[in-house]
Structure formats: C-alpha cells, structure tokens
XYZ file of C-alpha atoms in Angstrom:
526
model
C 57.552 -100.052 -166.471
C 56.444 -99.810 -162.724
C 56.513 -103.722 -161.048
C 52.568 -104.227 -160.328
C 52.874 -104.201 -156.325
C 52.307 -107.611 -154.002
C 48.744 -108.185 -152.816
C 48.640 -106.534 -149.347
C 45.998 -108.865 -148.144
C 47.728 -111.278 -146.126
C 47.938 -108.873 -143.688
C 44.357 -109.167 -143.417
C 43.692 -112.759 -142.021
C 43.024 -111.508 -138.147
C 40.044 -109.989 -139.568
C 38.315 -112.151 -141.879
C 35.734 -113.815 -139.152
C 34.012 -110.144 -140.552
C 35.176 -109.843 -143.493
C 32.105 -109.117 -146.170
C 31.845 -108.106 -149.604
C 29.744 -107.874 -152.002
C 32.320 -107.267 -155.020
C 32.616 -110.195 -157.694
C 33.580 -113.434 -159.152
C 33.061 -103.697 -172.658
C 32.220 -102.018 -175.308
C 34.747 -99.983 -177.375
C 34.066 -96.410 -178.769
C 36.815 -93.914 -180.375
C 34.631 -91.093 -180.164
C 33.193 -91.714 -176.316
C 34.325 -89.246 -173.860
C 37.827 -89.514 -172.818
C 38.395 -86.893 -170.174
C 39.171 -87.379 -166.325
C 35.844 -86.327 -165.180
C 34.132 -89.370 -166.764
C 36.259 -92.176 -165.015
C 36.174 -90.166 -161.695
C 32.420 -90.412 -161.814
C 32.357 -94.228 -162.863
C 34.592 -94.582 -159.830
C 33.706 -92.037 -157.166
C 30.598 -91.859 -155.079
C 27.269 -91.954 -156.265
C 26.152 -89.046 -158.403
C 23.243 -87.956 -160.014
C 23.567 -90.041 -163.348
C 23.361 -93.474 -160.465
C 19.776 -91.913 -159.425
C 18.731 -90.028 -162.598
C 15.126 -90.639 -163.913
C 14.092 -92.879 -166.409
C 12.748 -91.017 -169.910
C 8.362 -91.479 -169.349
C 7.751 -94.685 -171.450
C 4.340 -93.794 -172.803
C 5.332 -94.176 -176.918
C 6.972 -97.796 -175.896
C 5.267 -100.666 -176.463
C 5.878 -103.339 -174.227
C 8.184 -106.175 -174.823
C 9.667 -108.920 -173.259
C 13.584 -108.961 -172.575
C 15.082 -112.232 -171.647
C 18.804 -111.962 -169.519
C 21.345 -114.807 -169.766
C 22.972 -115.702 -166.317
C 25.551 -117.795 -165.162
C 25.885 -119.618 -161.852
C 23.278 -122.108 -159.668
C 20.225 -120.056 -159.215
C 19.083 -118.674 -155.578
C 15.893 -119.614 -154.281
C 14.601 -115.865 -154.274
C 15.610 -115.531 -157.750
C 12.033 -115.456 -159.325
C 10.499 -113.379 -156.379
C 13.626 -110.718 -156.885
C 13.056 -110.474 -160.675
C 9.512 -110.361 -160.218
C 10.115 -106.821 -158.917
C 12.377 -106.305 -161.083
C 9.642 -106.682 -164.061
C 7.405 -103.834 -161.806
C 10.249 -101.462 -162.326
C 11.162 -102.198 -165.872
C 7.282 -102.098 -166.818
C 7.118 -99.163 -164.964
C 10.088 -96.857 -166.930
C 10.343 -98.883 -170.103
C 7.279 -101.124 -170.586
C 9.282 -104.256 -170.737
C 8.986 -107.556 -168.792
C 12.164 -108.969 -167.740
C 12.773 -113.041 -167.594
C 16.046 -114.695 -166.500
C 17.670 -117.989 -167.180
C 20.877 -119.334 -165.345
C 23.533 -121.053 -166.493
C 24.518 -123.514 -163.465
C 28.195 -123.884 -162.266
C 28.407 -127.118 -163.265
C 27.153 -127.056 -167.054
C 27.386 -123.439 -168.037
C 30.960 -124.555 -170.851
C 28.895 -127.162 -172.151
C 25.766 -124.693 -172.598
C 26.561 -121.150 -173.089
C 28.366 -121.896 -176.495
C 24.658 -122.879 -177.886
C 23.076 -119.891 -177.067
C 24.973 -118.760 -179.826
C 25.108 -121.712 -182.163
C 21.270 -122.687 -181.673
C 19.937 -119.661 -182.215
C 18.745 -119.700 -178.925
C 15.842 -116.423 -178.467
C 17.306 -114.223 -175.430
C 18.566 -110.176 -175.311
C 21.240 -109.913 -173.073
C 24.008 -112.300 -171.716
C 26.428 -111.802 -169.168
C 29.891 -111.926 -171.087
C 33.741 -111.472 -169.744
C 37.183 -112.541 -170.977
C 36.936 -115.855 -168.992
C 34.464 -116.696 -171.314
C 35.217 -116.186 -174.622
C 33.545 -112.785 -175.176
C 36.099 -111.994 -177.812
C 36.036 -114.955 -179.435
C 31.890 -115.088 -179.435
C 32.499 -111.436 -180.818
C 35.059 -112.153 -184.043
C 31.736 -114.947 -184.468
C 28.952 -111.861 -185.197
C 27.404 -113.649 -181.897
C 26.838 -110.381 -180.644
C 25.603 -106.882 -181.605
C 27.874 -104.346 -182.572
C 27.568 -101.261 -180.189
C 27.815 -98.235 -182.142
C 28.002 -94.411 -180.814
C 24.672 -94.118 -182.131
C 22.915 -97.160 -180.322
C 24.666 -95.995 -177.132
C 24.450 -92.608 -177.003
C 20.865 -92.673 -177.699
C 19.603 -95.619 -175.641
C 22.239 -96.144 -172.701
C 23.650 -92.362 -172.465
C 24.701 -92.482 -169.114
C 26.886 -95.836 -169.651
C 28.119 -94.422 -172.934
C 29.324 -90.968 -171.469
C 30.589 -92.095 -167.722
C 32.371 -95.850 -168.946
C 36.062 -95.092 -169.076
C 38.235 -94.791 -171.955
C 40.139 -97.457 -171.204
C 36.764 -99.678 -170.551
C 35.713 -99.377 -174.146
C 39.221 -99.530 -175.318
C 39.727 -103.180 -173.756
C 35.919 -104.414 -175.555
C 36.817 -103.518 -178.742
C 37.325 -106.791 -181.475
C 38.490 -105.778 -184.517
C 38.123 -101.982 -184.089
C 34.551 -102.234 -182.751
C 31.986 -102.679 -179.762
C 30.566 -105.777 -179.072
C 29.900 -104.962 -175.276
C 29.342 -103.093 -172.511
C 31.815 -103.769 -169.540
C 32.485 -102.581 -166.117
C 32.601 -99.267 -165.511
C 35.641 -99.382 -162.536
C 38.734 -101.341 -161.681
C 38.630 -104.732 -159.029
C 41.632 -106.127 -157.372
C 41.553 -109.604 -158.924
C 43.059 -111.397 -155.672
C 42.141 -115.325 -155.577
C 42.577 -116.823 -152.599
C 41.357 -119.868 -150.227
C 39.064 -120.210 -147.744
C 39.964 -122.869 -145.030
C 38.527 -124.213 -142.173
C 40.433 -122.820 -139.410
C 39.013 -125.709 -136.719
C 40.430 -128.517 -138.411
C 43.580 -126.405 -138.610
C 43.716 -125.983 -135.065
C 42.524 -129.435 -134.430
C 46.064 -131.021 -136.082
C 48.457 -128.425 -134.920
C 49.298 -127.038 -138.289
C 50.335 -123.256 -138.088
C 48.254 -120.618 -139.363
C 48.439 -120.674 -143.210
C 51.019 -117.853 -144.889
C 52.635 -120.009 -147.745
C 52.062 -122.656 -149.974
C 53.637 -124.539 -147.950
C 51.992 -123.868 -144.932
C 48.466 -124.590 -147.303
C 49.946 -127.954 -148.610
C 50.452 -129.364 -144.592
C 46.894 -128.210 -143.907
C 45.628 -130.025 -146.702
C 48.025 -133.409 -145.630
C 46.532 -133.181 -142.117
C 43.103 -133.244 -143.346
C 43.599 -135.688 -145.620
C 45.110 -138.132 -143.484
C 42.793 -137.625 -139.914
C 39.177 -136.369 -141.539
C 37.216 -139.047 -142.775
C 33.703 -138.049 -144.876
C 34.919 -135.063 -146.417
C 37.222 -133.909 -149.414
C 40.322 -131.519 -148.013
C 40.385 -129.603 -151.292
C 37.018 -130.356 -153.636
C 39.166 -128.810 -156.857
C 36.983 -128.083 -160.067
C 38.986 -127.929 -162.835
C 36.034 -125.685 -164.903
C 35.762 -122.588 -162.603
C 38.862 -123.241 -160.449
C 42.150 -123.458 -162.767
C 43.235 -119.945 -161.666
C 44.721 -121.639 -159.266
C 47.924 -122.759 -161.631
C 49.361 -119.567 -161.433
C 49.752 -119.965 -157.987
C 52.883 -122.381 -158.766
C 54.562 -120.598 -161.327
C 56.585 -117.370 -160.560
C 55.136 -115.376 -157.994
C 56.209 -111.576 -159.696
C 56.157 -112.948 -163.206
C 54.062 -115.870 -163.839
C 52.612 -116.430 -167.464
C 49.213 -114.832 -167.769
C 47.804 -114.631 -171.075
C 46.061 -117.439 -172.359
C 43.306 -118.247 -175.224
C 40.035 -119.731 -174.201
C 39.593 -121.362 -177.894
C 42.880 -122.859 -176.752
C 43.912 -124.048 -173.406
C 47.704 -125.042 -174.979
C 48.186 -121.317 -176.126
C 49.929 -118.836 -173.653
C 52.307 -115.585 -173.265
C 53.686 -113.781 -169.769
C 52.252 -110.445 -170.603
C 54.733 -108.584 -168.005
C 57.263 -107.074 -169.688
C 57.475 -106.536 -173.738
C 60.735 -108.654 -173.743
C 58.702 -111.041 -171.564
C 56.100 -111.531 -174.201
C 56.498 -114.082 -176.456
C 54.223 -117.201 -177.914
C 54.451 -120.658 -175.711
C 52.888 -123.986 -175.157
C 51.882 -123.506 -171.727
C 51.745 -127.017 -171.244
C 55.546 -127.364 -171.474
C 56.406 -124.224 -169.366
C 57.851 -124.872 -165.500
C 54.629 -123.106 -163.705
C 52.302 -126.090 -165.360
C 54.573 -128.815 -164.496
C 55.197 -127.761 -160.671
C 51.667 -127.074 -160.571
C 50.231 -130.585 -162.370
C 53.219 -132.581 -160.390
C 51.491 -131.187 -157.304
C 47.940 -131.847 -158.270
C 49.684 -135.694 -158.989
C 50.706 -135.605 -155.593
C 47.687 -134.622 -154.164
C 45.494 -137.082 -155.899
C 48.138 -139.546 -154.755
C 47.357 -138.281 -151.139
C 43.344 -137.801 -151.469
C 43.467 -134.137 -150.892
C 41.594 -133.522 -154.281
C 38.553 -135.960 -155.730
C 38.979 -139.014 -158.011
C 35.822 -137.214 -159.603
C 37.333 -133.829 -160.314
C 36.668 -133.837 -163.692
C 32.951 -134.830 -163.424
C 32.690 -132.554 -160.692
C 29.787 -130.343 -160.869
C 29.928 -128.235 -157.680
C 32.517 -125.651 -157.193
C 34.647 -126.079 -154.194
C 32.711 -123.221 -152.576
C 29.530 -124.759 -152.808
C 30.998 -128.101 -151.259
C 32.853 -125.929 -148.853
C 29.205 -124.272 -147.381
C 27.820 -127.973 -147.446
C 30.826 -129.103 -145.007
C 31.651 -131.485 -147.768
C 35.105 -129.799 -148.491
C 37.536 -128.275 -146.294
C 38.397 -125.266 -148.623
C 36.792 -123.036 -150.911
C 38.912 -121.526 -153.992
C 37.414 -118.219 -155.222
C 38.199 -114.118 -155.467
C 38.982 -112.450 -152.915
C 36.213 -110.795 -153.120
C 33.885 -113.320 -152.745
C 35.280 -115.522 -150.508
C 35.118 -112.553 -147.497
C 31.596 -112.403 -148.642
C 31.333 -116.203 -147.834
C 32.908 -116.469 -144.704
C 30.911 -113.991 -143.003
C 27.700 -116.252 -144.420
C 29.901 -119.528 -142.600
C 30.694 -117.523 -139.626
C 26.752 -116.608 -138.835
C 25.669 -120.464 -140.219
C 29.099 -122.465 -138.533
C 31.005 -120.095 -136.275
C 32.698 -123.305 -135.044
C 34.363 -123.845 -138.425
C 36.277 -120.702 -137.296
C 36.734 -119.767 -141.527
C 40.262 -118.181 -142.221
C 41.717 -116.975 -145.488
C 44.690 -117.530 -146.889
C 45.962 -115.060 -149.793
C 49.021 -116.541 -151.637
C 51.280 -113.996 -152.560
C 51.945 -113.290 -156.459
C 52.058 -110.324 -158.253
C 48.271 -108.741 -158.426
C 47.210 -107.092 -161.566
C 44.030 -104.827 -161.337
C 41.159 -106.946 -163.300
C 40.705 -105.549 -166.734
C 37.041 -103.916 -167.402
C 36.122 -106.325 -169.707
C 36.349 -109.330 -166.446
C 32.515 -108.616 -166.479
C 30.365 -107.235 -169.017
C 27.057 -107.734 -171.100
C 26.208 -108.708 -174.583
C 23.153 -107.944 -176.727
C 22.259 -110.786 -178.629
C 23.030 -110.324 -182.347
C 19.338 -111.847 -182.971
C 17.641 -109.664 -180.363
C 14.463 -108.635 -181.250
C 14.295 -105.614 -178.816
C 18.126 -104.093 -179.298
C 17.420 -100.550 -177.739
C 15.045 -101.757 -175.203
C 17.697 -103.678 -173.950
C 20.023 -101.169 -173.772
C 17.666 -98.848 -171.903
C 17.688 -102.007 -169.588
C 21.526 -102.107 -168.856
C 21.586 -98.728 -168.447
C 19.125 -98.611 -165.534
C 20.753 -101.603 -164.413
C 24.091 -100.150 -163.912
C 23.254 -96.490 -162.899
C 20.209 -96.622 -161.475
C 20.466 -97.129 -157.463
C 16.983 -98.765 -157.332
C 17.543 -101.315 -160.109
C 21.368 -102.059 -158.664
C 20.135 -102.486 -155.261
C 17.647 -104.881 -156.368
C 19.603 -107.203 -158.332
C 22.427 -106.806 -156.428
C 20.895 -107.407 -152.819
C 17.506 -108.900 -153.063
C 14.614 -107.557 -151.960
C 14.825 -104.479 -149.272
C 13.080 -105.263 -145.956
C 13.254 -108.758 -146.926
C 16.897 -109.799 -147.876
C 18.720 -106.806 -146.909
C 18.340 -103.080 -145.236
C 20.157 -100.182 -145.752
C 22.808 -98.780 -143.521
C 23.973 -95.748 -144.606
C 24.784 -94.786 -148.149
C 27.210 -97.451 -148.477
C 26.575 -99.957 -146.411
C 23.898 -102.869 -146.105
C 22.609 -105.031 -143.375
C 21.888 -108.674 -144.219
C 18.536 -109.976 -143.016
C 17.236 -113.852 -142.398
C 16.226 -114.189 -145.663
C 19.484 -113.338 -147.229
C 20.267 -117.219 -147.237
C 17.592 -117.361 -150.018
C 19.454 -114.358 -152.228
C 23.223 -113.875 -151.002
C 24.270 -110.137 -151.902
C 25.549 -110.731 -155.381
C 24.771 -114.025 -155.661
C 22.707 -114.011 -159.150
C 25.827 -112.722 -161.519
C 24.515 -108.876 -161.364
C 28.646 -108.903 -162.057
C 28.261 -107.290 -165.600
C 26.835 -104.021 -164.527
C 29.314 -103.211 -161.914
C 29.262 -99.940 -161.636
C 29.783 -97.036 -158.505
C 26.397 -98.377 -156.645
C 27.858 -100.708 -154.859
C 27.696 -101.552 -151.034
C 29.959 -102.859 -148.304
C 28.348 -105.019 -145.795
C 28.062 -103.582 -142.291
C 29.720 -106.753 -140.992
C 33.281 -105.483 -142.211
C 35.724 -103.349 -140.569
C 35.730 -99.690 -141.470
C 39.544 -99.866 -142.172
C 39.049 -102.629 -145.404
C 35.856 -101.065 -146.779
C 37.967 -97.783 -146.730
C 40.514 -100.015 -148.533
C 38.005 -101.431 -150.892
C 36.861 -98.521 -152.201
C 39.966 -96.691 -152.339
C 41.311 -99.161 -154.626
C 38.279 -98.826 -157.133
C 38.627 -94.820 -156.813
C 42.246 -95.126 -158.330
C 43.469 -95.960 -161.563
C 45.883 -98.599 -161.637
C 48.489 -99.410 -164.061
C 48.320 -102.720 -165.979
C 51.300 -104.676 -167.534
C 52.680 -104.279 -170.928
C 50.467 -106.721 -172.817
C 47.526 -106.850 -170.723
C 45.028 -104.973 -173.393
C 46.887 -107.553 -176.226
C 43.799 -109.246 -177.535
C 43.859 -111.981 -179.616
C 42.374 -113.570 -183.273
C 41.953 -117.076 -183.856
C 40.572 -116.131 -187.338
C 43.866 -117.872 -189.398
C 43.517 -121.434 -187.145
C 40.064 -122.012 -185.722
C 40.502 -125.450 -186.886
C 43.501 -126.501 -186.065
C 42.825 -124.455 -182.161
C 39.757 -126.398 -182.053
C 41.450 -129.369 -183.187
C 44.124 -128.964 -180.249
C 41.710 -128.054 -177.626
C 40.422 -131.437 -177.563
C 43.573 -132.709 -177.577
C 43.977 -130.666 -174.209
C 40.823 -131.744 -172.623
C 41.674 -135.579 -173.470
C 45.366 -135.775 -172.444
C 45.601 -132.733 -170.242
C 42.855 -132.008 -168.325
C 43.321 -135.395 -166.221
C 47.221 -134.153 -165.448
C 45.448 -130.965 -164.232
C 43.526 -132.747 -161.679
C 46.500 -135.312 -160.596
C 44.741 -138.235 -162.393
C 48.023 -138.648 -164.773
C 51.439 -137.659 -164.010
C 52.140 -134.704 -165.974
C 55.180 -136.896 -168.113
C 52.650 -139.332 -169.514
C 49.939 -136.689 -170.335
C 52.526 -134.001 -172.313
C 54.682 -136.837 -174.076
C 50.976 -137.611 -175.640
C 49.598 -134.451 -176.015
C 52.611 -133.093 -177.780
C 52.678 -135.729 -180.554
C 49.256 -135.273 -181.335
C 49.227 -131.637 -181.541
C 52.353 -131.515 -183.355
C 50.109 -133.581 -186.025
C 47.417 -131.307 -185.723
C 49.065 -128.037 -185.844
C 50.691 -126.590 -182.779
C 53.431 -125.011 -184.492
C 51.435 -123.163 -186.764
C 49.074 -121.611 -184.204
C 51.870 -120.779 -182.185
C 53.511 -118.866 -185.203
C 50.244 -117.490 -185.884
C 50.320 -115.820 -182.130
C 53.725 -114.895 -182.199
C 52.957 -113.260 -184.904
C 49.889 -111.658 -183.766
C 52.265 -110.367 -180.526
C 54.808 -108.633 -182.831
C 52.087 -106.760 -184.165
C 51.056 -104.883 -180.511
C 54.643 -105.036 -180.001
C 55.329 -102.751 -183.178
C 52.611 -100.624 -181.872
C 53.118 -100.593 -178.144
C 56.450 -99.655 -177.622
C-alpha cells in the first residue's frame, strides 16, 4: 500500500510565534449512509444540518443530563455551561451539569464511573482510553439505527462510514465519534530564549532537542528542562523507534502488548517492552534522569508538562500539534520574551482514527434519548459548538468571519477548546485570527480530504480470553516498567524483572491470544 507521507510541519517553525488552533488533544452502523455526499458534508463547510433547528420541546419533560469531562477545569467553566443549560432548556427541556476529570487523576478515576455505578449520561470516550475495552464491559449503551436515527439524525446520517465502522465492538455501536479526520502530529514546545541564551541551534532533530535539553539542564537553575508525565505524555516513545515504521498498536488493558500495524507482513504480536524503539527510548529517559532533564517525581507527577510549561516551571511542553500552536500563541501574548518555538520530530504521520474522540451514553442513563438529542446539537449545531468550544461570545471570544475567531481578555479564564468539547468534533470549527492564512488553508484542507490509513489501523482488539492474566501483567508493567519509562531504572534491571514475572503470570498466552486475534483481520483484510 501507499507509504503514509512525512509530517510537513517542520517547515512551519518561522511561523509559530502565530500559530493558533483550536483543533484537539464512534459509533458503528451497517445500515447508516455510506455514500460520498455524507463524509463531504461532515468535512466541508458548514451546511444547513450545522445550523438546523431544534424539534419544539413542548411534550418533553425536563430532565437533568450530567456530561463526564476530562482535563483540569477552566475558571469560566460553570459560567459557560450555565448558558449552555439556557439553550438546552430552551430546545430540549434539559439542564446540563458537568464534572471534570483532572489531568492528574483522571486513570485512577474514570474506571469507577463505570465500576461504581456512578449516576452521569454522557462521557467523553476515545481509543486512548479504553473505549473499547469499557465497551466489550456493557459500560456503555449500545447505539442502534433506531436510537440514532430518531434522536441524533443529523449525526447518524452525516458521520462517515468509516467513523462508525472504527466504533464498532463486537459488531455493534457503543459510541458516537468524530465526524472528520485530524493530523495526529505530536510535537514540543520549547522555549526559544533559553535556546538562544546557550547557543544551541534551532531545534530540527532529536538531536538537536537532546542539546537543548543538556544546556538547560546544566545552566538553568529553578526549573525542570523537560517536566515528562508518564500518564498523558508516553506518545513520546515512538519518537525513538523507527521513524517510517515504528510499532503502533498497543492495548490499554495492557501496556506489555503491541503490533507495528504498517504493513500486513509487518503485523505480528510482540512484547513491546523487549522491542529496540522501547529500549533506545527508556535508555534515553535513563540518561536524562541521570542528567536532570526530566523530574525525580515523574511518576507522582500530576501536572502535564504543558501546564508546568505556562507556569515557567518547565522548559518544554509535549502535546499535539494541534494544541501546542494553540498554546504558544496564549505564551506569546502572556511571555513574548520566552520567544516559544516548536519543534515537530519527523516520523511517519498517520491521520487520527475517528474514534481518537468520541462520546458514550452511560449504560445506566436514565435519560438515553435526551442525551442523544444533546450530542446532536452539540456537534451540529453552530450555537451550541461555539459555546462549548469558545466560551462565551463578547466575553471570551468574537467572531471574525465564518471561520475565524478573535480571542478576548477573558479568554485566559476559558482557552478555545480548553474544556474537552473534543468528542463532538465536527465541521463547526474555527481557526484563530492570530494564524497565517497559508496554515489555516492547510488545516482545513487536510480535514476536507480523506486520507488513507495503514493496513491494521481499524484492527481492534478483545481481551475477553485473558482479562486476568492482562490485568495480572499490567501491574507487573506499572511496578517494574513504568520507573524505566521515566529513567528512574535502567531499562536492563526493569525488563530482566518484568519478564520473569510475566512469564509466571501469563505473557505467552496473551501474546498467542493476540496473534491469534491478528490472523483473524489478516484472513479478512487481505
């Protein structure tokens, strides 16, 4: 098949003092529409399905609908979903409340919301974490053509094929997802005055990242070159492995579990602990600690290097591409003289799958439908996307144009996308004014297309066979392995233990069990 190109963004570092964005960090149906008018509208410009009217809500009575979030929650929040209550009330008599998640406790909490029985509607859900698994575990609704053609029509007719194709567990829905492609570029944000300050040459390699990092580390005093978090930031590892054909696929109940989806000869079961990508990359994360580029308190870490990044606590931010323009046009306007600059390592990019942000409807939801109605306003209607997206208008943002947006004073209190409004992506979305004509045209060029994904990027896999022994081996991971992935342990002292217990606890059967599970899509993808 056709390589997946190079990221062309490194061409782009000249610009990114205006670089802005408000882009980000799946529900399957046989019988949903399939032709080429449906994705062009979930991709192209707004239409009238993004402003249509809400059905009058007279025969509803009014309910309450409570939305799971993840990430630290803006200041504005309440005051932003206050209004968003007004319009809810207003076209289908329901009350909206929101809890977040925070960066820094969000693995240890959003598995109870489904084990606790906790009382909430809708959660924000993606394959980062776990939607499939949460599915094969009834923790969500199934999505039927029934529920969705009757209480989200415009999401159930305008979501591509391939959209619902990727959500599907087991042959059915357990999600809505995105309704267009993202480039899933990750990249770093570095401070560009301290870069200057010790000679090193603009960043273009790993390398060239590495000497920044040693420069910082040995002439700044009071703050962290590289504040690494291990929970939201271990992307990163594929950085280190082979830039056109590094191994991708990995299991969330499983950290030790992992295939390179590129190529169908490529594809095969692995302990991704033992391949040469992890070892580079935990050998340099050894070296690092060694050198104090990353914390001695990575692993209790709550704050994401991002956050410590904006507090002038770290001097680099690890993130998507996406939003790391949006945040260093916020450190340009609040620290111009950190002079921000972005470095994109290049590796081969594959187009995020629909199902990197989505939203679940709690299998215990009282108020199914109504919550559907919700989503579907959410992601089509311009008013509602605006809203959640942006903030308040007049007050965090203004329009410019029917694409564009103009960040005002109070934005600091509700960053454009800031509140995970991620898993109704849809076409509403807007560019702001602070970035070059040339990458918006980019931007949106690149969600207008359809782009090809590798051979086994839609493989999805079942832990059904070894949940125990996976579980079993996962804690085995975080006790031996997760201080090698922060530098805390060279990488020969962590495996040589982790192997020998997992051996003991099953590693080679769940690895059979996925190799066999890959011969399967194999036999039917070929």
């Amino acid at each position: 098949m056709r390589k997946v190109p190079s990221s062309p963004w490194f061409v782009l570092l000249a610009f990114v003092m205006l670089c802005s964005v408000i882009l980000s960090a799946c529900s399957g149906n046989s019988n949903a529409p399939a032709n080429n008018e449906a994705g062009k509208d979930a991709n192209g410009d707004k239409n009238a399905a993004a402003t249509q009217e809400p059905a009058p809500n007279e025969e509803l009575n009014e309910v309450t609908l409570k939305i799971m979030l993840l990430g630290d929650k803006p200041k504005d929040a309440d005051l932003v979903y206050d209004e968003l209550s007004k319009l809810a009330k207003r076209d289908i008599n329901a009350k909206v409340e929101v809890e977040n998640l925070a960066w820094g406790e969000w693995t240890q909490k959003y598995p109870l919301l489904f084990s606790s029985g906790e009382d909430f509607d809708l959660v924000y859900v993606a394959d980062w974490t776990g939607y499939q698994g949460y599915a094969g575990k009834n923790a969500f609704l199934e999505l039927t053509d029934d529920l969705l053609s009757k209480h989200a029509p415009i999401t159930w007719e305008k979501t591509p094929k391939d959209a619902w194709e990727q959500a599907k567990v087991g042959g059915k829905v357990y999600a809505v997802p995105q309704s267009v492609q993202e480039n899933a570029s990750q990249a770093f944000l570095i401070r560009g005055d301290l870069r200057e300050k010790y000679n090193v040459p603009p960043v273009k390699d790993m390398a060239g990242f590495e000497a920044y990092l040693m420069a910082v580390a040995k002439n700044e005093k009071g703050i962290i070159p590289f504040a690494y978090q291990l929970q939201t930031e271990a992307f990163i590892m594929k950085f280190f492995d082979d830039p056109q054909a590094y191994s991708n696929g990995s299991v969330p109940s499983n950290s030790a579990l992992n295939w390179n989806y590129w190529s169908k000869e490529a594809m095969k079961a692995q302990d991704g602990f033992a391949t040469p990508g992890y070892k580079n990359f935990s050998a340099t994360m050894y070296k690092w600690q060694k050198a104090g580029i990353i914390s001695k308190n990575a692993l209790t870490q709550k704050e994401r290097s991002s956050q410590l990044f904006d507090a002038g606590k770290s001097a680099t931010s690890a993130w998507s591409l996406d939003q790391l323009s949006n945040q260093a046009v916020n450190v340009t306007k609040a620290h111009p003289e950190w002079k921000p600059e972005v470095f994109i390592p290049q590796i081969a990019i594959v187009p995020s799958k629909f199902t990197q942000n989505g939203v679940a409807v709690n299998a215990n939801s009282k108020n199914p439908e109504r919550a559907l109605m919700l989503l579907d306003l959410l992601k089509w209607n311009l008013e509602y996307t605006d809203l959640t997206w942006y903030g308040i208008k007049g007050k965090h943002w203004e329009p410019a144009g029917d694409d564009r947006f103009k960040s005002l004073p109070d934005a600091v209190n509700y960053p454009p996308s800031s509140n995970d409004p991620w898993g109704w992506r849809g076409p509403n979305e807007r560019w702001s004014v602070d970035q070059p004509d040339e990458i918006v045209a980019q931007l949106k060029g690149y969600r207008m297309e359809t782009h090809e994904y590798p051979y086994g990027m839609n493989f999805i896999y079942s832990d059904a066979k070894v949940k125990n022994e996976n579980a079993a081996i996962q804690n085995l991971a975080q006790q031996y392995m997760n201080p090698a992935s922060v530098g805390l342990v060279d990488y020969e002292t962590a495996y040589g233990k982790f192997q020998a217990a997992a051996k003991k606890a099953g590693l080679d059967k769940v690895l059979k069990d996925l190799q066999e599970q890959i011969d399967t899509y194999k036999a039917s993808h070929p």
